[in-house]
JSON list of C-alpha atoms in Angstrom, two decimals:
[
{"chain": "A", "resi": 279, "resn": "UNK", "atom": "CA", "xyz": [119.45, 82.43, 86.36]},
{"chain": "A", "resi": 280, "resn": "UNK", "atom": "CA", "xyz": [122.01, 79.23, 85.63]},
{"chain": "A", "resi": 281, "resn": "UNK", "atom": "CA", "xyz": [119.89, 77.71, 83.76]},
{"chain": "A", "resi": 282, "resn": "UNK", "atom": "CA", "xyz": [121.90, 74.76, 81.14]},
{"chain": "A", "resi": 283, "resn": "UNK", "atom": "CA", "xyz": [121.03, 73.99, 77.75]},
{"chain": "A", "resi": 284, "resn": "UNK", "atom": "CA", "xyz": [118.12, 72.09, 77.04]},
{"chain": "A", "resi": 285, "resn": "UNK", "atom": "CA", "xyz": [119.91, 69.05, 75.56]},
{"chain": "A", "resi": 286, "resn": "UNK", "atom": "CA", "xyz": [122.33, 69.41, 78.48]},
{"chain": "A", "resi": 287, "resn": "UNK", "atom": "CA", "xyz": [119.05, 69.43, 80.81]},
{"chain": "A", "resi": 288, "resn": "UNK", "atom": "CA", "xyz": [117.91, 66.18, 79.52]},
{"chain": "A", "resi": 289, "resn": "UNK", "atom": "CA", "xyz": [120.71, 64.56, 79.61]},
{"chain": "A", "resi": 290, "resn": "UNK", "atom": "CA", "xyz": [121.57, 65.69, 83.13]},
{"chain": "A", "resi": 291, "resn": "UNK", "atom": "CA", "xyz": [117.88, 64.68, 83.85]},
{"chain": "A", "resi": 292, "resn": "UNK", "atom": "CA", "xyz": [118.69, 61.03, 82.46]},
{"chain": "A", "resi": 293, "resn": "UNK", "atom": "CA", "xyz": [121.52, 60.76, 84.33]},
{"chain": "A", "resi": 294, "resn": "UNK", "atom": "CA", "xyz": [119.83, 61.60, 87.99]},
{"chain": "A", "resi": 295, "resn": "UNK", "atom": "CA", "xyz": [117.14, 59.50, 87.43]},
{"chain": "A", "resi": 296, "resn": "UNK", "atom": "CA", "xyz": [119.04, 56.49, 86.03]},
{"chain": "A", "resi": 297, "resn": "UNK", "atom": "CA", "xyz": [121.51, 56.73, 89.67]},
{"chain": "A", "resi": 298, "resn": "UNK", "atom": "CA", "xyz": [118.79, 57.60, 91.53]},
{"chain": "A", "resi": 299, "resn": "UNK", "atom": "CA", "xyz": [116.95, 54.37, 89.85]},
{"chain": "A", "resi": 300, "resn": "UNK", "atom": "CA", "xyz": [119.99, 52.32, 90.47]},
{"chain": "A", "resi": 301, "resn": "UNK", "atom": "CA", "xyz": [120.49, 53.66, 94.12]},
{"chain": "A", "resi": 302, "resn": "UNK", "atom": "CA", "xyz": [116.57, 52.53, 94.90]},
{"chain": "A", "resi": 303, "resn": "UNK", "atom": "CA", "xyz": [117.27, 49.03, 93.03]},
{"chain": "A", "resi": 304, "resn": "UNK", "atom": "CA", "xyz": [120.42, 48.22, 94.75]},
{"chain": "A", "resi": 305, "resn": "UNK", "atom": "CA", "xyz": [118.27, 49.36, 98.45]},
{"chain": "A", "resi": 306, "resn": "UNK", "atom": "CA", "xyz": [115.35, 46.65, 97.19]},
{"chain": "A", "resi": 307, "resn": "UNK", "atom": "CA", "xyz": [118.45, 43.78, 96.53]},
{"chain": "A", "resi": 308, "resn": "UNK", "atom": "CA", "xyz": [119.66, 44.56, 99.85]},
{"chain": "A", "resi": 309, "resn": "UNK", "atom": "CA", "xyz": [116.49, 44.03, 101.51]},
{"chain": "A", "resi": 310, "resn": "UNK", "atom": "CA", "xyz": [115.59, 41.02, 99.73]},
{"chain": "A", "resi": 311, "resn": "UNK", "atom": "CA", "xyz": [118.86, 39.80, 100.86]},
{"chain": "A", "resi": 312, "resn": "UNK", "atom": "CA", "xyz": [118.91, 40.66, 104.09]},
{"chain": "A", "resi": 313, "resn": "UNK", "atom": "CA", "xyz": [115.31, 40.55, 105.17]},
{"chain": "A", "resi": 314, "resn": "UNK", "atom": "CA", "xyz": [113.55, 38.36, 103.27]},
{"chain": "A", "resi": 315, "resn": "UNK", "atom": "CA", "xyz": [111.81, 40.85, 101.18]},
{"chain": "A", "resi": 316, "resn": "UNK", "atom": "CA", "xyz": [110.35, 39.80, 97.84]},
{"chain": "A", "resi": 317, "resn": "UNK", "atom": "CA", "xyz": [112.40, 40.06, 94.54]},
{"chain": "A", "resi": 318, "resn": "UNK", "atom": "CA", "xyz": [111.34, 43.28, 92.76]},
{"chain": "A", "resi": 319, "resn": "UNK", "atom": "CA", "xyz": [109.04, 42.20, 89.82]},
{"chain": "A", "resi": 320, "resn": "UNK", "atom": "CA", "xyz": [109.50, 43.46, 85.74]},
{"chain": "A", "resi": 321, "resn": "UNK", "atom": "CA", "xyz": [106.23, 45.28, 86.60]},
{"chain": "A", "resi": 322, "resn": "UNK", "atom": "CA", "xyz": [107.55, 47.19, 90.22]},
{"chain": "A", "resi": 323, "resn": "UNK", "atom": "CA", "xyz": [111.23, 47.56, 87.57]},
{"chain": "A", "resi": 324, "resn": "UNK", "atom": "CA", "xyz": [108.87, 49.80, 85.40]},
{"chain": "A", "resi": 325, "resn": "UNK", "atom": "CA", "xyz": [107.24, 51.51, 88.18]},
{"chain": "A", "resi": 326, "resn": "UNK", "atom": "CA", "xyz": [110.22, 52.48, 90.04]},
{"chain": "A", "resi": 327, "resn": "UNK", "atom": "CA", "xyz": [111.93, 53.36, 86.70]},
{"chain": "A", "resi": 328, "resn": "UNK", "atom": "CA", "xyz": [108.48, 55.90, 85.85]},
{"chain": "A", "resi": 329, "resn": "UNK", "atom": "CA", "xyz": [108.06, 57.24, 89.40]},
{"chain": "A", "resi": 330, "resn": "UNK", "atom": "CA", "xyz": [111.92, 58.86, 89.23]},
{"chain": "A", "resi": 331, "resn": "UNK", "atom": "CA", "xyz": [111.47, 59.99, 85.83]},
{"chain": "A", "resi": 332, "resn": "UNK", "atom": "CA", "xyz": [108.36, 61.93, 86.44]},
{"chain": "A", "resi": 333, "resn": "UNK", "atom": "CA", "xyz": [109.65, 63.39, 90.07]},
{"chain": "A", "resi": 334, "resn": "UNK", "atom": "CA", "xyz": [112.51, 64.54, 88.23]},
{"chain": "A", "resi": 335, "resn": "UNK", "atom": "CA", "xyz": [111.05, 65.71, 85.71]},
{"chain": "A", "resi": 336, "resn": "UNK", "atom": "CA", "xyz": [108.44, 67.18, 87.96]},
{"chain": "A", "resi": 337, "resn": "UNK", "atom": "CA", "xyz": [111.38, 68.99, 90.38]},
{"chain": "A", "resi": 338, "resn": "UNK", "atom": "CA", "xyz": [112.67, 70.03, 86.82]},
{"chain": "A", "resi": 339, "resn": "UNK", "atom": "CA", "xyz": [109.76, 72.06, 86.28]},
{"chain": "A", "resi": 340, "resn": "UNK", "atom": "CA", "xyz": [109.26, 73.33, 90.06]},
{"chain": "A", "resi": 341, "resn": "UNK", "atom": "CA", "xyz": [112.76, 75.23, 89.30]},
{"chain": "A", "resi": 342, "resn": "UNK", "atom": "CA", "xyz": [111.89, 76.76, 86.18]},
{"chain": "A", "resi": 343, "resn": "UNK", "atom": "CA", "xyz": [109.27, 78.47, 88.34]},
{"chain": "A", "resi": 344, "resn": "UNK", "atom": "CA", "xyz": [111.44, 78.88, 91.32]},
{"chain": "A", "resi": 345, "resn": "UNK", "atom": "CA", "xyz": [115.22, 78.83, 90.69]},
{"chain": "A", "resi": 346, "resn": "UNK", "atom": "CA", "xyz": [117.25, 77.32, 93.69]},
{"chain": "A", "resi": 347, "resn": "UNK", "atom": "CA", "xyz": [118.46, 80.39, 95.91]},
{"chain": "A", "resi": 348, "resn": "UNK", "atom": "CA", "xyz": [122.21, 81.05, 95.88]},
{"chain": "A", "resi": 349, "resn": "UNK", "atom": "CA", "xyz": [122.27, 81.54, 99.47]},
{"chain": "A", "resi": 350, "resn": "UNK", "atom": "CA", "xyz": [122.04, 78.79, 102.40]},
{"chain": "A", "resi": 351, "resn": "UNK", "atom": "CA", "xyz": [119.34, 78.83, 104.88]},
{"chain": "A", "resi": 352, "resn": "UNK", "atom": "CA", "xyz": [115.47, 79.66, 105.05]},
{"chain": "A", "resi": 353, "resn": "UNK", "atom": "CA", "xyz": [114.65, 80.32, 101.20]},
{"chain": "A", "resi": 354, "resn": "UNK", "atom": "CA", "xyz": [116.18, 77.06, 100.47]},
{"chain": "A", "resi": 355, "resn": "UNK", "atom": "CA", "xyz": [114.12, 75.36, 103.11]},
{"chain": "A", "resi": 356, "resn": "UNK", "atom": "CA", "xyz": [111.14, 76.96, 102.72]},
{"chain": "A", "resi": 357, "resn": "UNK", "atom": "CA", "xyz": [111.70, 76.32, 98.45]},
{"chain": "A", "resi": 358, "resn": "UNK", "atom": "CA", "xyz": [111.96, 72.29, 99.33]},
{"chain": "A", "resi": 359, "resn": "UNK", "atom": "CA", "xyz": [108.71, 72.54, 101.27]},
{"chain": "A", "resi": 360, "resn": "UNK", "atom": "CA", "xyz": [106.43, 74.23, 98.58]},
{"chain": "A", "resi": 361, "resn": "UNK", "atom": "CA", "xyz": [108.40, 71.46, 96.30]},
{"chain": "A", "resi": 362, "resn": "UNK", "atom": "CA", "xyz": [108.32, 68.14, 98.58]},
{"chain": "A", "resi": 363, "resn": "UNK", "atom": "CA", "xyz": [104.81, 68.79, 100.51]},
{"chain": "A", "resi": 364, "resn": "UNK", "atom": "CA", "xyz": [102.72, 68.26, 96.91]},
{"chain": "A", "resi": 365, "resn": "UNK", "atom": "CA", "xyz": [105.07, 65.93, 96.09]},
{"chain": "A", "resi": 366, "resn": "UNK", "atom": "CA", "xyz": [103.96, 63.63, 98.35]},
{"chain": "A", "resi": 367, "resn": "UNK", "atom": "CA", "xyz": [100.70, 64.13, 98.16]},
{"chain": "A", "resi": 368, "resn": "UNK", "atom": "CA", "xyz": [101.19, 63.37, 94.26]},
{"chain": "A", "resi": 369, "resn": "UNK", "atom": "CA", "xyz": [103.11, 60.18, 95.28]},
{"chain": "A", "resi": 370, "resn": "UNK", "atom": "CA", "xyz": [100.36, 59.02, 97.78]},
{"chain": "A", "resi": 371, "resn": "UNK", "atom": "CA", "xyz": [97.99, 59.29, 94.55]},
{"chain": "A", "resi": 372, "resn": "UNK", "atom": "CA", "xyz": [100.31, 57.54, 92.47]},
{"chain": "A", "resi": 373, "resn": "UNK", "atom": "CA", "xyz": [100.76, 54.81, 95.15]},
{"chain": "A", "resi": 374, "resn": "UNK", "atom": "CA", "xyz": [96.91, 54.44, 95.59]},
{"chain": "A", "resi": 375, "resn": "UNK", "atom": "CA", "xyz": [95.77, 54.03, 91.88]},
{"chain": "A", "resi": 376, "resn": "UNK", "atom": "CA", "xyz": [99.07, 51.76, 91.17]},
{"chain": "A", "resi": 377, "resn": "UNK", "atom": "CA", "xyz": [99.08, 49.74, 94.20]},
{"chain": "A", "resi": 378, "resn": "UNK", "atom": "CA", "xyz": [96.02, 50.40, 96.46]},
{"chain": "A", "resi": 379, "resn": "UNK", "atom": "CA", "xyz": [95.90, 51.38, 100.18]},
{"chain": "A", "resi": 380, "resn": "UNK", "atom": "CA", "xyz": [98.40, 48.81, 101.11]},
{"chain": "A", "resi": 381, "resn": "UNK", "atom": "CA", "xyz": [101.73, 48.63, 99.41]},
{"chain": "A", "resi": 382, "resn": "UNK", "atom": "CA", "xyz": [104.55, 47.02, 100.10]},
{"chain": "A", "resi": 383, "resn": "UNK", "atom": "CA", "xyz": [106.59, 49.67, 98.21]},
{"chain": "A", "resi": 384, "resn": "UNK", "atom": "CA", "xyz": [107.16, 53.33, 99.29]},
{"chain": "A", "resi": 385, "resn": "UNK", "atom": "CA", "xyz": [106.13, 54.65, 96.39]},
{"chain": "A", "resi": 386, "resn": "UNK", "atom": "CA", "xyz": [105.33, 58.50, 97.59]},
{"chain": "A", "resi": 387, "resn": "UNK", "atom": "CA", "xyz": [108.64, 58.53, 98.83]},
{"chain": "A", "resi": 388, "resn": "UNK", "atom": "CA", "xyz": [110.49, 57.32, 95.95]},
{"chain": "A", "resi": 389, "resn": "UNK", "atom": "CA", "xyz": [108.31, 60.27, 94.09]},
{"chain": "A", "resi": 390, "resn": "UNK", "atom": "CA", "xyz": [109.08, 62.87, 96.22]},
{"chain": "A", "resi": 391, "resn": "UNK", "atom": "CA", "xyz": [113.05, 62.22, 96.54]},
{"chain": "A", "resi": 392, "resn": "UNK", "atom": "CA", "xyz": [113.33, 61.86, 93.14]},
{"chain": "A", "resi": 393, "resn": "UNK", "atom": "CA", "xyz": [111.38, 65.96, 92.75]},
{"chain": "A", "resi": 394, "resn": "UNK", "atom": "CA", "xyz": [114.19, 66.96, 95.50]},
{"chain": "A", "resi": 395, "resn": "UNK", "atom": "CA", "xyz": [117.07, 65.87, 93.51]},
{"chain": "A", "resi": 396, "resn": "UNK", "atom": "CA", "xyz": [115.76, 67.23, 90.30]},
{"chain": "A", "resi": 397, "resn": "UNK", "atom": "CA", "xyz": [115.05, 70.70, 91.51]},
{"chain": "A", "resi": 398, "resn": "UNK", "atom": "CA", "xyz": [118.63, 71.15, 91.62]},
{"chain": "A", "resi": 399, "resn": "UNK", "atom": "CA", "xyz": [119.23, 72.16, 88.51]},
{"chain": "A", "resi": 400, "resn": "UNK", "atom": "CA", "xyz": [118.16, 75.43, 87.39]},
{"chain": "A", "resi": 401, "resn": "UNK", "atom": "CA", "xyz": [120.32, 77.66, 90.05]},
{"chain": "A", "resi": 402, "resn": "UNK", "atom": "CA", "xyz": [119.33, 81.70, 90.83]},
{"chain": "A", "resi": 403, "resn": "UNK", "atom": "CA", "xyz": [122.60, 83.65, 89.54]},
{"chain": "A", "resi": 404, "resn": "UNK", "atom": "CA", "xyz": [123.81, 85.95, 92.10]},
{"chain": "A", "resi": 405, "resn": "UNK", "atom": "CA", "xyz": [123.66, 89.31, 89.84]},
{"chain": "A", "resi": 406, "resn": "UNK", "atom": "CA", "xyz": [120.08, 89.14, 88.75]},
{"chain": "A", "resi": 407, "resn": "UNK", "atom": "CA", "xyz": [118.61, 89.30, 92.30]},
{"chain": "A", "resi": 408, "resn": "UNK", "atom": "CA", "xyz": [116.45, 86.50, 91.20]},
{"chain": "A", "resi": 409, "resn": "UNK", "atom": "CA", "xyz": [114.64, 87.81, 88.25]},
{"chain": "A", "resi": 410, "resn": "UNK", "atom": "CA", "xyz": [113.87, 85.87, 85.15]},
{"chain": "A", "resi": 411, "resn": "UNK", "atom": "CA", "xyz": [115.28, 86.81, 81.73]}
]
């Protein structure tokens, strides 16, 4: 299993979660500029900010358990769905106790997205036919 250092981890954690935060920020300036959507608040800042950090850290986690597959195709797809199907049933949680029923923010999406890209990390290595060390 490619599996990096646990320093490296974090800081490769950091980093995806800080673009991916910047990515969703720049999307919610856009829209306020373009279609009248209101200015993102310190408070939905913070929530965006915590929503990628725990879905990263959460796809983090999902790949300990079950390395990305070296080779294209079904595993890979069928990996995502056991990842991104709980995922947003987390995030629809999450949105309901932060926000309520009605949100103006996609909040389970932002969650899940966020578990996608940080399942990437921890790769199966081609030799050990998937087994852990």
């Amino acid at each position: 299993m490619k599996r990096p250092e646990p320093r490296e981890l974090v800081i490769l954690s950091v980093r995806r979660a800080l673009g991916v935060s910047i990515v969703l920020f720049a999307f919610y300036l856009s829209l306020h500029v373009l279609g009248r959507y209101r200015f993102l608040t310190p408070s939905d800042i913070v929530t965006i900010l915590g929503l990628v950090f725990a879905g990263t850290w959460l796809g983090i986690g999902f790949s300990v358990l079950s390395p990305l597959p070296e080779e294209r195709g079904l595993p890979r797809v069928i990996r995502t769905a056991l990842l991104v199907i709980p995922a947003l049933g987390i995030g629809v949680a999450i949105q309901i106790v932060l926000k309520g029923a009605r949100s103006d923010m996609a909040i389970y999406a932002i969650f899940a997205l966020a578990a996608w890209l940080g399942s990437t990390f921890i790769k199966e290595d081609g030799d050990q036919d998937g087994y852990l060390d």
